[in-house]
C-alpha positions as protocol buffer text, in pm:
chain_id: "A"
residue {
  index: 1
  type: MET
  ca { x: 14771 y: 11437 z: 12114 }
}
residue {
  index: 2
  type: ASN
  ca { x: 14646 y: 11469 z: 12470 }
}
residue {
  index: 3
  type: PRO
  ca { x: 14832 y: 11746 z: 12661 }
}
residue {
  index: 4
  type: ASP
  ca { x: 14744 y: 11577 z: 12990 }
}
residue {
  index: 5
  type: ASN
  ca { x: 14923 y: 11258 z: 12888 }
}
residue {
  index: 6
  type: ASN
  ca { x: 15289 y: 11332 z: 12956 }
}
residue {
  index: 7
  type: GLU
  ca { x: 15392 y: 10971 z: 12980 }
}
residue {
  index: 8
  type: PRO
  ca { x: 15707 y: 10905 z: 12780 }
}
residue {
  index: 9
  type: PRO
  ca { x: 15721 y: 10610 z: 12544 }
}
residue {
  index: 10
  type: ALA
  ca { x: 15841 y: 10284 z: 12696 }
}
residue {
  index: 11
  type: ASP
  ca { x: 16177 y: 10314 z: 12517 }
}
residue {
  index: 12
  type: ALA
  ca { x: 16236 y: 10677 z: 12623 }
}
residue {
  index: 13
  type: SER
  ca { x: 16588 y: 10769 z: 12726 }
}
residue {
  index: 14
  type: PRO
  ca { x: 16657 y: 10923 z: 13068 }
}
residue {
  index: 15
  type: LEU
  ca { x: 16721 y: 11254 z: 12893 }
}
residue {
  index: 16
  type: ASP
  ca { x: 16381 y: 11234 z: 12720 }
}
residue {
  index: 17
  type: VAL
  ca { x: 16212 y: 11167 z: 13053 }
}
residue {
  index: 18
  type: CYS
  ca { x: 16395 y: 11459 z: 13216 }
}
residue {
  index: 19
  type: ILE
  ca { x: 16294 y: 11700 z: 12939 }
}
residue {
  index: 20
  type: ARG
  ca { x: 15932 y: 11586 z: 12946 }
}
residue {
  index: 21
  type: THR
  ca { x: 15916 y: 11623 z: 13324 }
}
residue {
  index: 22
  type: THR
  ca { x: 16073 y: 11968 z: 13316 }
}
residue {
  index: 23
  type: LEU
  ca { x: 15841 y: 12087 z: 13038 }
}
residue {
  index: 24
  type: SER
  ca { x: 15540 y: 11950 z: 13223 }
}
residue {
  index: 25
  type: THR
  ca { x: 15641 y: 12149 z: 13530 }
}
residue {
  index: 26
  type: TYR
  ca { x: 15702 y: 12458 z: 13314 }
}
residue {
  index: 27
  type: PHE
  ca { x: 15352 y: 12440 z: 13164 }
}
residue {
  index: 28
  type: ALA
  ca { x: 15195 y: 12380 z: 13506 }
}
residue {
  index: 29
  type: ASP
  ca { x: 15377 y: 12686 z: 13641 }
}
residue {
  index: 30
  type: LEU
  ca { x: 15233 y: 12899 z: 13359 }
}
residue {
  index: 31
  type: ASN
  ca { x: 14884 y: 12851 z: 13506 }
}
residue {
  index: 32
  type: GLY
  ca { x: 14723 y: 12873 z: 13162 }
}
residue {
  index: 33
  type: THR
  ca { x: 14934 y: 13162 z: 13034 }
}
residue {
  index: 34
  type: GLU
  ca { x: 15044 y: 13112 z: 12675 }
}
residue {
  index: 35
  type: PRO
  ca { x: 15418 y: 13042 z: 12642 }
}
residue {
  index: 36
  type: ARG
  ca { x: 15628 y: 13256 z: 12408 }
}
residue {
  index: 37
  type: SER
  ca { x: 15946 y: 13162 z: 12222 }
}
residue {
  index: 38
  type: LEU
  ca { x: 15940 y: 12820 z: 12385 }
}
residue {
  index: 39
  type: TYR
  ca { x: 16166 y: 12660 z: 12125 }
}
residue {
  index: 40
  type: GLU
  ca { x: 16435 y: 12926 z: 12164 }
}
residue {
  index: 41
  type: MET
  ca { x: 16412 y: 12908 z: 12544 }
}
residue {
  index: 42
  type: VAL
  ca { x: 16453 y: 12529 z: 12551 }
}
residue {
  index: 43
  type: VAL
  ca { x: 16737 y: 12524 z: 12297 }
}
residue {
  index: 44
  type: LYS
  ca { x: 16929 y: 12789 z: 12492 }
}
residue {
  index: 45
  type: ALA
  ca { x: 16864 y: 12612 z: 12822 }
}
residue {
  index: 46
  type: VAL
  ca { x: 16998 y: 12283 z: 12686 }
}
residue {
  index: 47
  type: GLU
  ca { x: 17272 y: 12415 z: 12459 }
}
residue {
  index: 48
  type: ARG
  ca { x: 17474 y: 12602 z: 12724 }
}
residue {
  index: 49
  type: PRO
  ca { x: 17523 y: 12310 z: 12965 }
}
residue {
  index: 50
  type: LEU
  ca { x: 17578 y: 12074 z: 12669 }
}
residue {
  index: 51
  type: LEU
  ca { x: 17859 y: 12292 z: 12537 }
}
residue {
  index: 52
  type: ASN
  ca { x: 18005 y: 12340 z: 12883 }
}
residue {
  index: 53
  type: VAL
  ca { x: 18014 y: 11968 z: 12966 }
}
residue {
  index: 54
  type: VAL
  ca { x: 18146 y: 11865 z: 12625 }
}
residue {
  index: 55
  type: MET
  ca { x: 18423 y: 12127 z: 12638 }
}
residue {
  index: 56
  type: GLU
  ca { x: 18521 y: 12002 z: 12984 }
}
residue {
  index: 57
  type: ARG
  ca { x: 18524 y: 11639 z: 12868 }
}
residue {
  index: 58
  type: ALA
  ca { x: 18724 y: 11735 z: 12558 }
}
residue {
  index: 59
  type: GLU
  ca { x: 18968 y: 11918 z: 12788 }
}
residue {
  index: 60
  type: GLY
  ca { x: 18913 y: 12243 z: 12599 }
}
residue {
  index: 61
  type: ASN
  ca { x: 18996 y: 12089 z: 12260 }
}
residue {
  index: 62
  type: GLN
  ca { x: 18748 y: 12260 z: 12027 }
}
residue {
  index: 63
  type: SER
  ca { x: 18821 y: 12032 z: 11733 }
}
residue {
  index: 64
  type: ARG
  ca { x: 18743 y: 11724 z: 11941 }
}
residue {
  index: 65
  type: ALA
  ca { x: 18436 y: 11885 z: 12097 }
}
residue {
  index: 66
  type: ALA
  ca { x: 18303 y: 11989 z: 11756 }
}
residue {
  index: 67
  type: GLU
  ca { x: 18353 y: 11636 z: 11627 }
}
residue {
  index: 68
  type: TRP
  ca { x: 18171 y: 11486 z: 11927 }
}
residue {
  index: 69
  type: LEU
  ca { x: 17885 y: 11732 z: 11877 }
}
residue {
  index: 70
  type: GLY
  ca { x: 17870 y: 11671 z: 11503 }
}
residue {
  index: 71
  type: ILE
  ca { x: 17910 y: 12040 z: 11422 }
}
residue {
  index: 72
  type: ASN
  ca { x: 18169 y: 12252 z: 11244 }
}
residue {
  index: 73
  type: ARG
  ca { x: 18444 y: 12395 z: 11465 }
}
residue {
  index: 74
  type: ASN
  ca { x: 18352 y: 12750 z: 11358 }
}
residue {
  index: 75
  type: THR
  ca { x: 17992 y: 12684 z: 11460 }
}
residue {
  index: 76
  type: LEU
  ca { x: 18116 y: 12561 z: 11796 }
}
residue {
  index: 77
  type: ARG
  ca { x: 18327 y: 12874 z: 11842 }
}
residue {
  index: 78
  type: ARG
  ca { x: 18029 y: 13097 z: 11757 }
}
residue {
  index: 79
  type: LYS
  ca { x: 17808 y: 12911 z: 12004 }
}
residue {
  index: 80
  type: LEU
  ca { x: 18072 y: 12931 z: 12277 }
}
residue {
  index: 81
  type: VAL
  ca { x: 18084 y: 13308 z: 12229 }
}
residue {
  index: 82
  type: GLU
  ca { x: 17702 y: 13333 z: 12224 }
}
residue {
  index: 83
  type: HIS
  ca { x: 17684 y: 13150 z: 12557 }
}
residue {
  index: 84
  type: ASP
  ca { x: 17981 y: 13339 z: 12705 }
}
residue {
  index: 85
  type: LEU
  ca { x: 18181 y: 13016 z: 12732 }
}
residue {
  index: 86
  type: ALA
  ca { x: 18476 y: 13114 z: 12513 }
}
residue {
  index: 87
  type: SER
  ca { x: 18808 y: 13129 z: 12693 }
}
């Protein structure tokens, strides 16, 4: 895989393109410095706004939000607490 080829596949979703663009910028900003805990950083960066938007769309209904996310309601509650989004 060529790290200089950041072109998304032709069938890439807008979200895929956004993530690729953001990661490309992130690596460029590192100026050759090795990244650390990249997976954890990306998951946390994506998970918080995902939870926030889904909870808003579900009008605070955790059961509905958990169903939409495909996760257990207890897992959703734990993640809301982790991200300081619990009300």
